Short mmCIF file of C-alpha atoms in Angstrom, two decimals:
data_model
loop_
_atom_site.label_atom_id
_atom_site.label_comp_id
_atom_site.label_asym_id
_atom_site.label_seq_id
_atom_site.Cartn_x
_atom_site.Cartn_y
_atom_site.Cartn_z
CA MET A 1 4.42 -21.63 2.99
CA SER A 2 1.32 -19.89 4.13
CA SER A 3 1.00 -16.12 4.32
CA SER A 4 0.57 -16.68 7.96
CA GLU A 5 3.67 -18.53 8.23
CA ARG A 6 5.90 -16.32 6.11
CA GLU A 7 8.09 -13.44 7.42
CA THR A 8 7.07 -10.20 5.91
CA ILE A 9 8.66 -6.73 5.44
CA ILE A 10 6.28 -3.70 5.12
CA ILE A 11 7.24 -0.75 3.28
CA ILE A 12 5.48 2.16 3.99
CA ASP A 13 5.21 4.36 0.78
CA CYS A 14 5.52 8.04 1.28
CA GLY A 15 5.63 8.80 -2.30
CA SER A 16 9.08 7.75 -3.57
CA GLN A 17 9.47 6.60 -7.20
CA TYR A 18 11.96 4.07 -5.60
CA THR A 19 9.40 2.59 -3.15
CA GLN A 20 8.78 -0.76 -5.44
CA LEU A 21 12.45 -0.96 -6.00
CA ILE A 22 12.94 -1.26 -2.11
CA ALA A 23 10.33 -3.98 -2.03
CA ARG A 24 12.11 -5.72 -5.12
CA ARG A 25 15.61 -5.71 -3.41
CA VAL A 26 13.88 -7.29 -0.13
CA ARG A 27 12.61 -10.10 -2.31
CA GLU A 28 16.02 -10.75 -3.95
CA LEU A 29 17.55 -11.32 -0.48
CA GLY A 30 14.90 -14.04 0.03
CA VAL A 31 12.32 -12.22 2.36
CA TYR A 32 8.43 -11.43 1.24
CA SER A 33 7.73 -7.67 1.24
CA GLU A 34 4.45 -5.75 0.62
CA ILE A 35 3.87 -1.98 -0.06
CA ILE A 36 1.38 -0.04 1.90
CA PRO A 37 0.34 3.63 1.50
CA TRP A 38 1.59 6.08 4.31
CA ASP A 39 -1.86 6.85 5.47
CA SER A 40 -2.49 3.38 6.31
CA SER A 41 -3.94 2.93 9.86
CA LEU A 42 -2.06 1.48 12.60
CA GLU A 43 -4.58 -1.49 12.75
CA ALA A 44 -4.04 -2.14 9.16
CA VAL A 45 -0.22 -2.29 9.59
CA MET A 46 -0.51 -4.48 12.86
CA ALA A 47 -2.63 -6.87 10.98
CA LYS A 48 0.32 -7.56 8.55
CA ASN A 49 2.26 -9.07 11.56
CA PRO A 50 5.50 -7.54 9.76
CA SER A 51 8.87 -8.52 10.92
CA GLY A 52 10.23 -5.11 10.10
CA LEU A 53 9.20 -1.97 8.60
CA VAL A 54 10.70 0.31 6.14
CA ILE A 55 9.53 4.24 5.44
CA SER A 56 10.44 4.88 2.09
CA GLY A 57 11.57 8.25 0.36
CA GLY A 58 9.15 10.66 -1.01
CA PRO A 59 9.12 14.18 -3.03
CA GLY A 60 7.43 15.82 -0.12
CA THR A 61 9.03 17.85 3.08
CA VAL A 62 8.07 17.00 6.62
CA LEU A 63 8.09 20.53 7.40
CA GLU A 64 4.68 21.07 5.77
CA GLU A 65 1.57 20.29 7.76
CA ASP A 66 -0.11 18.03 5.42
CA SER A 67 3.15 16.11 4.37
CA PRO A 68 3.18 12.08 4.53
CA THR A 69 3.36 10.85 7.85
CA VAL A 70 2.85 7.44 9.75
CA PRO A 71 1.21 6.47 13.18
CA PRO A 72 3.75 7.42 15.89
CA GLU A 73 3.12 4.09 17.76
CA LEU A 74 5.08 2.56 14.89
CA LEU A 75 8.41 3.91 16.30
CA ASP A 76 7.70 2.59 20.07
CA GLY A 77 10.21 -0.05 19.47
CA ARG A 78 7.73 -2.88 18.88
CA PHE A 79 9.11 -3.44 15.19
CA PRO A 80 12.36 -2.73 13.74
CA VAL A 81 12.27 0.39 11.51
CA LEU A 82 14.56 1.44 8.84
CA GLY A 83 13.95 5.03 7.65
CA ILE A 84 15.27 6.00 3.95
CA CYS A 85 15.62 9.65 2.78
CA TYR A 86 12.34 11.14 3.52
CA GLY A 87 11.63 8.28 6.06
CA MET A 88 14.90 9.32 7.95
CA GLN A 89 13.61 13.11 8.13
CA LEU A 90 10.11 11.95 9.22
CA ILE A 91 11.62 9.56 12.02
CA ALA A 92 14.01 12.38 13.21
CA ARG A 93 10.48 14.64 13.20
CA LEU A 94 8.40 12.50 14.89
CA LEU A 95 10.72 11.54 17.75
CA GLY A 96 12.03 14.86 18.34
CA GLY A 97 14.90 15.41 16.12
CA ASP A 98 15.69 18.69 14.32
CA VAL A 99 14.87 18.85 10.47
CA ARG A 100 15.73 21.87 8.47
CA LYS A 101 15.12 23.06 5.04
CA GLY A 102 18.52 23.00 3.05
CA GLU A 103 19.93 25.85 0.99
CA LEU A 104 21.66 23.21 -1.35
CA ALA A 105 20.14 20.05 -2.35
CA GLU A 106 22.01 16.77 -2.86
CA TYR A 107 20.97 14.81 -6.20
CA GLY A 108 22.94 11.82 -7.60
CA ARG A 109 26.16 10.40 -6.77
CA ALA A 110 27.62 11.44 -3.24
CA ARG A 111 30.28 10.00 -0.86
CA ILE A 112 29.45 9.59 2.79
CA PHE A 113 31.78 8.72 5.79
CA LEU A 114 30.77 6.11 8.59
CA GLU A 115 31.60 6.58 12.36
CA SER A 116 34.18 4.48 13.75
CA GLU A 117 31.80 2.35 15.61
CA ARG A 118 29.74 0.38 12.91
CA SER A 119 26.97 -1.93 13.87
CA GLY A 120 23.28 -2.58 13.07
CA ILE A 121 22.90 -1.92 9.36
CA LEU A 122 26.13 -0.58 9.03
CA LYS A 123 27.84 -3.50 10.25
CA GLY A 124 30.82 -4.55 8.39
CA LEU A 125 30.82 -1.83 5.73
CA PRO A 126 33.98 0.12 5.11
CA GLY A 127 34.70 3.62 6.31
CA ASP A 128 33.26 5.58 3.31
CA LEU A 129 30.71 4.67 0.74
CA GLU A 130 29.78 6.08 -2.79
CA VAL A 131 25.63 6.50 -2.33
CA TRP A 132 22.92 7.99 -4.28
CA MET A 133 21.36 10.97 -2.77
CA SER A 134 17.98 12.64 -3.66
CA HIS A 135 17.01 15.05 -0.91
CA TRP A 136 16.73 18.77 -0.10
CA ASP A 137 15.58 18.89 3.39
CA TYR A 138 18.37 17.46 6.01
CA VAL A 139 18.56 16.31 9.68
CA GLU A 140 20.27 19.07 11.61
CA ALA A 141 20.18 16.87 14.97
CA PRO A 142 18.74 13.18 15.67
CA PRO A 143 16.37 12.39 18.11
CA PRO A 144 17.24 12.34 21.96
CA GLY A 145 19.00 9.24 22.64
CA PHE A 146 20.15 8.53 19.02
CA VAL A 147 23.41 8.56 17.80
CA VAL A 148 24.98 9.62 14.26
CA THR A 149 26.15 6.86 12.25
CA ALA A 150 27.28 8.64 9.07
CA ARG A 151 27.83 12.31 7.55
CA SER A 152 28.03 13.48 3.84
CA GLU A 153 31.11 15.22 2.65
CA SER A 154 29.52 18.46 3.14
CA GLY A 155 29.01 17.26 6.96
CA MET A 156 25.28 16.94 6.95
CA ILE A 157 23.99 13.87 8.90
CA ALA A 158 23.58 10.93 6.49
CA GLY A 159 22.65 8.30 9.20
CA PHE A 160 21.41 7.84 12.75
CA ARG A 161 20.33 4.97 14.88
CA GLY A 162 18.48 4.47 18.30
CA PRO A 163 19.41 2.17 21.01
CA ASP A 164 19.83 -1.32 19.83
CA SER A 165 19.51 -0.26 16.51
CA ARG A 166 15.80 -1.35 16.45
CA ILE A 167 15.28 2.17 14.84
CA SER A 168 17.69 3.24 12.35
CA ALA A 169 17.58 5.83 9.49
CA ILE A 170 19.74 6.91 6.17
CA GLN A 171 19.68 9.71 4.13
CA PHE A 172 20.77 7.72 1.18
CA HIS A 173 19.14 5.20 -1.02
CA PRO A 174 20.53 1.63 -0.68
CA GLU A 175 17.89 0.17 -3.01
CA VAL A 176 19.56 1.67 -6.14
CA ALA A 177 22.27 0.02 -7.89
CA HIS A 178 24.61 3.33 -7.70
CA THR A 179 24.95 2.84 -3.89
CA SER A 180 27.96 0.89 -2.93
CA GLY A 181 26.92 -1.57 -0.08
CA GLY A 182 23.50 -0.77 -0.52
CA MET A 183 22.56 -4.68 -0.41
CA ASP A 184 24.64 -5.06 2.59
CA VAL A 185 22.77 -2.26 4.32
CA LEU A 186 19.39 -4.13 3.51
CA ALA A 187 20.79 -7.72 4.34
CA ASN A 188 21.77 -6.04 7.76
CA PHE A 189 18.44 -4.88 8.42
CA LEU A 190 16.88 -7.91 7.20
CA PHE A 191 18.79 -10.66 8.94
CA GLY A 192 20.68 -8.72 11.60
CA VAL A 193 18.13 -6.55 12.96
CA CYS A 194 14.74 -8.11 11.83
CA ARG A 195 15.99 -11.54 12.42
CA CYS A 196 14.46 -12.63 9.13
CA GLY A 197 15.22 -15.99 7.33
CA LYS A 198 14.99 -16.46 3.67
CA THR A 199 11.31 -17.89 2.85
CA TRP A 200 10.33 -16.20 -0.25
CA SER A 201 11.21 -16.89 -4.16
CA LEU A 202 10.02 -16.43 -7.52
CA GLU A 203 8.83 -20.04 -7.72
CA ASP A 204 6.67 -19.05 -4.78
CA TRP A 205 5.46 -15.99 -6.59
CA ILE A 206 4.60 -18.34 -9.86
CA GLY A 207 2.22 -20.62 -7.82
CA SER A 208 0.39 -17.99 -6.18
CA THR A 209 -0.01 -15.85 -9.14
CA VAL A 210 -1.62 -18.82 -11.12
CA LYS A 211 -3.96 -19.47 -8.34
CA GLU A 212 -4.52 -15.59 -8.19
CA ILE A 213 -5.35 -15.48 -12.19
CA MET A 214 -7.48 -18.72 -11.93
CA ALA A 215 -9.80 -17.03 -8.96
CA ILE A 216 -10.01 -13.39 -10.87
CA ALA A 217 -10.77 -14.98 -14.45
CA GLY A 218 -13.29 -17.62 -13.04
CA ASP A 219 -14.91 -19.19 -15.89
CA GLY A 220 -14.25 -15.85 -18.18
CA ARG A 221 -12.25 -15.76 -21.22
CA VAL A 222 -9.30 -13.74 -21.35
CA VAL A 223 -7.77 -11.65 -24.35
CA CYS A 224 -4.24 -10.99 -24.39
CA GLY A 225 -2.51 -8.28 -26.58
CA LEU A 226 1.08 -9.86 -27.60
CA SER A 227 3.62 -7.39 -28.76
CA GLY A 228 6.25 -9.82 -29.22
CA GLY A 229 8.36 -8.35 -26.30
CA VAL A 230 9.43 -10.14 -23.06
CA ASP A 231 6.19 -8.66 -20.72
CA SER A 232 3.26 -9.59 -22.57
CA THR A 233 4.89 -13.03 -23.82
CA VAL A 234 5.64 -13.99 -20.10
CA ALA A 235 2.08 -12.74 -18.86
CA ALA A 236 0.48 -14.78 -21.60
CA VAL A 237 2.52 -18.03 -20.64
CA LEU A 238 1.69 -17.40 -17.18
CA THR A 239 -1.99 -16.98 -17.88
CA SER A 240 -2.19 -19.88 -20.12
CA LYS A 241 -0.62 -21.91 -17.39
CA ALA A 242 -3.98 -20.77 -15.18
CA ILE A 243 -6.74 -20.93 -17.57
CA GLY A 244 -5.68 -22.88 -20.62
CA ASP A 245 -7.56 -22.51 -23.73
CA ARG A 246 -9.46 -19.62 -22.54
CA LEU A 247 -6.88 -17.38 -23.20
CA GLU A 248 -7.20 -15.92 -26.56
CA CYS A 249 -3.92 -14.09 -27.78
CA ILE A 250 -4.12 -11.36 -30.50
CA PHE A 251 -1.10 -10.07 -32.07
CA VAL A 252 -1.72 -6.81 -33.70
CA ASN A 253 0.77 -5.16 -36.38
CA ASN A 254 0.31 -1.65 -35.69
CA GLY A 255 2.67 -0.60 -38.17
CA LEU A 256 4.87 0.82 -35.27
CA LEU A 257 6.86 -2.51 -35.21
CA ARG A 258 10.81 -2.86 -35.79
CA LEU A 259 11.97 -4.31 -39.07
CA ASN A 260 10.73 -7.71 -39.81
CA GLU A 261 9.27 -8.01 -36.37
CA ALA A 262 5.74 -9.12 -37.16
CA GLU A 263 6.65 -12.25 -38.85
CA GLN A 264 9.57 -13.33 -36.53
CA VAL A 265 7.26 -13.04 -33.10
CA MET A 266 4.20 -15.08 -34.77
CA GLU A 267 6.57 -17.97 -35.99
CA THR A 268 7.75 -17.93 -32.33
CA TYR A 269 4.25 -17.79 -30.82
CA ARG A 270 2.81 -20.34 -32.78
CA GLY A 271 5.76 -22.68 -32.85
CA SER A 272 7.60 -23.36 -29.38
CA LEU A 273 5.01 -21.43 -27.28
CA GLY A 274 2.27 -23.18 -28.65
CA LEU A 275 -0.32 -20.14 -27.99
CA LYS A 276 -3.50 -19.52 -29.74
CA VAL A 277 -2.68 -16.51 -31.38
CA HIS A 278 -4.90 -14.30 -33.81
CA TYR A 279 -3.10 -11.98 -36.38
CA VAL A 280 -4.45 -8.54 -37.21
CA ASP A 281 -2.92 -6.11 -39.50
CA ALA A 282 -4.15 -2.73 -38.18
CA THR A 283 -1.49 -0.43 -39.53
CA ASP A 284 -4.04 1.77 -41.21
CA ASP A 285 -5.93 2.40 -37.96
CA PHE A 286 -3.18 3.28 -36.08
CA LEU A 287 -1.41 5.85 -38.55
CA SER A 288 -4.98 7.30 -39.33
CA ALA A 289 -5.15 7.65 -35.34
CA LEU A 290 -1.85 9.40 -35.33
CA LYS A 291 -2.23 11.55 -38.36
CA GLY A 292 -1.40 15.38 -37.24
CA VAL A 293 -0.44 14.48 -33.56
CA THR A 294 2.85 15.45 -32.64
CA GLU A 295 2.57 16.02 -28.63
CA PRO A 296 4.02 12.69 -26.89
CA GLU A 297 0.95 12.22 -24.49
CA ALA A 298 -1.59 12.60 -27.12
CA LYS A 299 0.41 10.01 -29.31
CA ARG A 300 0.09 7.55 -26.18
CA LYS A 301 -3.50 8.35 -25.70
CA ALA A 302 -4.51 7.85 -29.56
CA ILE A 303 -2.51 4.57 -29.63
CA GLY A 304 -4.07 3.08 -26.24
CA GLU A 305 -7.49 3.97 -27.68
CA THR A 306 -6.81 2.46 -31.07
CA PHE A 307 -5.24 -0.68 -29.33
CA ILE A 308 -8.47 -1.28 -27.15
CA ARG A 309 -10.76 -0.55 -30.32
CA VAL A 310 -9.03 -3.18 -32.17
CA PHE A 311 -9.02 -5.78 -29.30
CA GLU A 312 -12.74 -5.30 -28.83
CA ARG A 313 -13.44 -5.89 -32.38
CA LYS A 314 -11.24 -9.13 -32.85
CA ALA A 315 -12.44 -10.32 -29.41
CA ARG A 316 -16.04 -10.11 -30.51
CA GLU A 317 -15.17 -11.64 -33.87
CA ILE A 318 -13.92 -14.51 -31.70
CA GLY A 319 -16.70 -14.93 -29.23
CA GLY A 320 -15.97 -12.12 -26.66
CA ALA A 321 -13.48 -11.95 -23.88
CA HIS A 322 -14.13 -10.67 -20.03
CA TRP A 323 -10.60 -9.53 -19.40
CA LEU A 324 -7.91 -7.85 -21.37
CA LEU A 325 -4.51 -9.28 -20.17
CA GLN A 326 -1.57 -6.57 -20.34
CA GLY A 327 1.97 -7.32 -19.45
CA THR A 328 2.33 -3.75 -17.43
CA LEU A 329 5.59 -3.69 -15.37
CA TYR A 330 6.15 -1.48 -12.06
CA PRO A 331 8.19 1.18 -14.06
CA ASP A 332 5.44 1.55 -16.27
CA VAL A 333 3.08 2.09 -13.35
CA ILE A 334 5.20 4.60 -11.45
CA GLU A 335 6.06 6.51 -14.40
CA SER A 336 2.28 7.10 -14.86
CA GLY A 337 1.83 7.95 -11.28
CA HIS A 338 -0.39 5.00 -10.41
CA LYS A 339 1.49 3.50 -7.70
CA GLY A 340 1.43 5.06 -4.11
CA LYS A 341 0.04 8.22 -2.92
CA ASP A 342 1.67 11.46 -4.15
CA ALA A 343 3.92 9.53 -6.56
CA ALA A 344 4.77 11.98 -9.26
CA VAL A 345 3.75 11.42 -13.11
CA ILE A 346 6.63 11.12 -15.51
CA LYS A 347 4.62 9.88 -18.60
CA SER A 348 1.43 7.75 -19.23
CA HIS A 349 1.75 4.27 -20.77
CA HIS A 350 -0.70 3.05 -23.24
CA ASN A 351 -1.17 0.02 -20.96
CA VAL A 352 -1.34 2.17 -17.74
CA GLY A 353 -2.45 5.86 -18.40
CA GLY A 354 -3.36 5.63 -21.89
CA LEU A 355 -6.36 3.12 -21.61
CA PRO A 356 -9.82 4.87 -22.66
CA GLU A 357 -12.32 5.22 -19.63
CA LYS A 358 -14.97 3.19 -21.47
CA MET A 359 -14.08 -0.51 -22.87
CA ASP A 360 -15.69 -3.80 -23.18
CA PHE A 361 -12.83 -5.46 -20.79
CA GLN A 362 -11.39 -5.39 -17.34
CA VAL A 363 -7.86 -5.16 -17.33
CA LEU A 364 -5.77 -8.19 -15.62
CA GLU A 365 -2.06 -7.35 -14.95
CA PRO A 366 -0.37 -10.13 -13.15
CA LEU A 367 3.34 -8.89 -13.77
CA ARG A 368 2.40 -5.10 -12.40
CA ASP A 369 4.38 -5.65 -9.26
CA LEU A 370 7.70 -6.78 -11.00
CA PHE A 371 10.64 -5.36 -12.75
CA LYS A 372 12.02 -6.53 -16.07
CA ASP A 373 15.00 -8.79 -14.72
CA GLU A 374 12.62 -10.75 -12.44
CA VAL A 375 10.02 -11.18 -15.35
CA ARG A 376 12.75 -12.47 -17.53
CA LYS A 377 13.78 -15.07 -14.52
CA ILE A 378 9.94 -15.94 -14.35
CA GLY A 379 9.80 -16.55 -18.14
CA ALA A 380 12.84 -18.77 -18.22
CA MET A 381 11.13 -20.95 -15.44
CA LEU A 382 8.06 -21.08 -17.83
CA GLY A 383 10.09 -22.02 -20.99
CA VAL A 384 9.78 -18.70 -22.84
CA PRO A 385 12.85 -18.94 -25.71
CA LYS A 386 15.91 -17.09 -25.17
CA GLU A 387 15.34 -15.22 -28.16
CA ILE A 388 12.19 -13.39 -26.49
CA LEU A 389 13.59 -13.26 -22.96
CA GLY A 390 16.78 -11.56 -24.37
CA ARG A 391 15.31 -8.91 -26.30
CA HIS A 392 15.79 -5.22 -25.42
CA PRO A 393 12.61 -3.61 -23.76
CA PHE A 394 10.44 -2.13 -26.70
CA PRO A 395 7.89 0.63 -25.53
CA GLY A 396 4.16 -0.21 -25.59
CA PRO A 397 3.34 2.35 -28.15
CA GLY A 398 6.31 1.18 -30.46
CA LEU A 399 8.38 3.46 -32.84
CA ALA A 400 5.84 6.43 -32.37
CA VAL A 401 7.27 7.42 -29.40
CA ARG A 402 10.73 7.21 -31.06
CA CYS A 403 9.59 9.04 -34.03
CA LEU A 404 9.29 12.76 -32.63
CA GLY A 405 6.94 15.12 -34.59
CA ASP A 406 4.58 13.59 -37.25
CA VAL A 407 4.30 9.85 -37.60
CA THR A 408 4.11 8.79 -41.18
CA ARG A 409 4.97 5.89 -42.93
CA GLU A 410 8.01 7.41 -44.55
CA ARG A 411 9.60 8.65 -41.31
CA LEU A 412 8.71 5.04 -39.89
CA ASP A 413 10.56 3.45 -42.37
CA THR A 414 13.42 5.66 -42.18
CA LEU A 415 13.57 5.03 -38.37
CA ARG A 416 13.20 1.29 -38.69
CA ARG A 417 16.17 1.11 -41.04
CA ALA A 418 17.97 3.05 -38.80
CA ASP A 419 17.51 1.12 -35.70
CA ALA A 420 17.97 -2.23 -37.67
CA ILE A 421 21.46 -0.80 -38.60
CA PHE A 422 22.01 -0.06 -34.92
CA LEU A 423 21.19 -3.29 -33.61
CA SER A 424 23.20 -5.35 -36.19
CA GLU A 425 26.36 -3.33 -35.50
CA ILE A 426 25.85 -3.80 -31.99
CA ARG A 427 25.24 -7.41 -32.18
CA ASP A 428 28.12 -7.99 -34.38
CA HIS A 429 30.38 -6.25 -31.76
CA GLY A 430 28.94 -8.82 -29.23
CA LEU A 431 27.40 -5.99 -26.96
CA TYR A 432 23.79 -6.69 -27.31
CA ASP A 433 23.28 -8.92 -24.19
CA ARG A 434 25.66 -6.40 -22.25
CA MET A 435 23.40 -3.57 -22.02
CA TRP A 436 19.78 -2.64 -20.95
CA GLN A 437 18.46 -0.94 -24.00
CA ALA A 438 19.65 0.07 -27.56
CA PHE A 439 17.61 2.16 -30.43
CA CYS A 440 17.05 5.15 -32.28
CA VAL A 441 15.25 8.39 -32.37
CA LEU A 442 14.30 10.35 -35.46
CA LEU A 443 14.03 13.74 -34.65
CA PRO A 444 11.86 16.50 -36.64
CA VAL A 445 15.04 18.50 -37.15
CA ARG A 446 16.27 19.17 -40.75
CA THR A 447 20.15 19.87 -41.17
CA VAL A 448 22.21 20.84 -44.09
CA GLY A 449 24.52 17.91 -45.29
CA VAL A 450 26.41 17.38 -48.39
CA MET A 451 26.69 13.85 -50.40
CA GLY A 452 28.79 13.20 -53.49
CA ASP A 453 28.78 17.38 -53.78
CA ILE A 454 25.25 17.41 -53.63
CA ARG A 455 23.57 19.52 -50.75
CA THR A 456 20.88 17.53 -48.70
CA TYR A 457 18.69 18.79 -46.42
CA ALA A 458 17.32 15.70 -44.03
CA GLU A 459 16.56 14.71 -40.64
CA VAL A 460 18.54 13.59 -37.44
CA ILE A 461 19.09 10.48 -35.88
CA ALA A 462 19.84 10.14 -32.27
CA LEU A 463 21.29 6.95 -30.98
CA ARG A 464 20.61 5.73 -27.33
CA ALA A 465 22.19 2.91 -25.64
CA VAL A 466 22.00 2.43 -21.89
CA GLU A 467 22.90 -0.05 -19.16
CA SER A 468 20.53 -0.42 -15.93
CA PRO A 469 19.72 -3.39 -13.61
CA ASP A 470 16.05 -2.57 -13.71
CA GLY A 471 15.15 0.28 -15.74
CA MET A 472 14.71 2.60 -12.71
CA THR A 473 18.06 4.44 -13.22
CA ALA A 474 20.24 3.99 -16.15
CA ASP A 475 23.72 4.94 -17.23
CA TRP A 476 24.43 5.66 -20.96
CA VAL A 477 26.69 3.14 -22.64
CA ARG A 478 30.44 4.10 -23.42
CA LEU A 479 30.23 2.58 -27.05
CA PRO A 480 33.62 1.96 -29.16
CA GLY A 481 34.38 4.93 -31.40
CA ASP A 482 34.74 2.65 -34.52
CA LEU A 483 31.27 1.28 -33.79
CA LEU A 484 29.54 4.61 -33.47
CA ASP A 485 31.77 5.61 -36.72
CA ARG A 486 30.16 2.85 -38.44
CA VAL A 487 26.75 2.96 -37.66
CA SER A 488 26.72 6.84 -38.54
CA ARG A 489 28.22 6.29 -41.92
CA ARG A 490 25.86 3.39 -42.87
CA ILE A 491 22.64 5.44 -41.81
CA CYS A 492 23.83 8.44 -43.85
CA ASN A 493 24.73 6.53 -46.78
CA GLU A 494 22.15 3.68 -46.75
CA LEU A 495 18.96 5.88 -45.91
CA GLY A 496 17.40 8.77 -47.75
CA GLY A 497 15.71 10.30 -45.06
CA ALA A 498 18.78 11.28 -42.76
CA ASN A 499 22.18 12.80 -43.17
CA ARG A 500 23.15 13.46 -39.61
CA VAL A 501 23.82 11.00 -36.62
CA VAL A 502 24.39 12.08 -32.77
CA TYR A 503 24.67 10.19 -29.55
CA ASP A 504 22.67 10.69 -26.38
CA ILE A 505 24.93 10.53 -23.58
CA THR A 506 22.48 11.33 -20.81
CA GLY A 507 21.66 9.15 -17.72
CA LYS A 508 18.52 8.77 -16.00
CA PRO A 509 17.93 10.79 -14.08
CA PRO A 510 18.10 13.45 -15.36
CA ALA A 511 16.69 12.17 -18.71
CA THR A 512 14.04 9.02 -19.15
CA ILE A 513 15.42 6.25 -21.25
CA GLU A 514 12.70 6.96 -23.92
CA TRP A 515 12.69 10.53 -25.55
CA GLU A 516 8.93 10.74 -25.25
#
């Protein structure tokens, strides 16, 4: 189906870190979606010929003069519109409602109660819902002619709609997994209000992206930094499908990998995937670059710089390349603050914000608008083995961001062995495939212990295990006590560098999944 025939939902990005998640949910429901910044012109929106508009949330306040806004003409009824969080407050403000600064913020899980007459986006939903809130301002009165459709436990307006439900707004986030009935809300908007059909799929995305890579790369060569993880592997297989043997893959052993990882991934790459892979052991380069570096952002910058220099050196050896292929995903992009005007920066990633300004390559990132589970599905369609697709996410900077403080060979070895113990016990309990991610963190904190009547003074290992649908939000896994006990005893007994084990029970938010 051509783009002119395809129904499209436009998401207007007001700076929310959940904006791409809205787009992803819309695509999951089988409707194509695109994101545009809030300051796009009316003509730019009209050129997309949208079947409907979604105005996203955002960190700003509509009460400030320079806050994100949209052309008022978009709210004249020509398109169905759904406002989410900030989008609800913006619609109220533009159409004559009353928005006030709240004395109490609402963050995280909350319960809302729907009005008895439920139609439009709330059609078929139960009388109360557990939802995900994230706001400070609130709508005190909806626009003239609009009716309130939901309220929170505190009595605040949590939803309103206009005549015929062409314009609706909700204070909560239907796109996050923590909102019960969230997908029903979006489905009601897409199929009930916008009258869309299911006209988009990941198969379509593969076909169009292969053509796009062919057009971008032209006759040039592409070098890919393979890490052994899902993202870079799928990016490589996809690009290989587009340009064949003009893709030169480089696997860098940076000394920051998990136990025996280099040997395992090289066997897979050269075996079932048949990729052209050059192996480089650059452990000394990376450890030298990280010597004395303890600040997280400085670590990421040092690692990104070193990666590029290793790639450039190897690429010159194999004949040069025009493009650097990376498996950047959208969570990397938004946490680095590179997607959507006014999006907040959480941390830079070596394959986003950590790249040096000057390098020999242009960057090619075909996966940058996708989430991990979408990439896994695409990988399966492309024939990537399950042993790679099922691996837990691993940070681009490797163990350096899990080795807090100084990064040394000795501390990395302690962390590597602890991580192997933790993952082996999780696998033995049949839990590995049931969680999003599990790993160890080595803390630069020494505590007193006692082993065999001998006083010890060693560092602390923190265990982290989370469950999540996409990495945007996460909850800690309630691991069995006997598993935690065995992991703790093994780490303290088998490793010389640690004598205490703790378990991280913090969700995302307020924490990130990784510690650095």
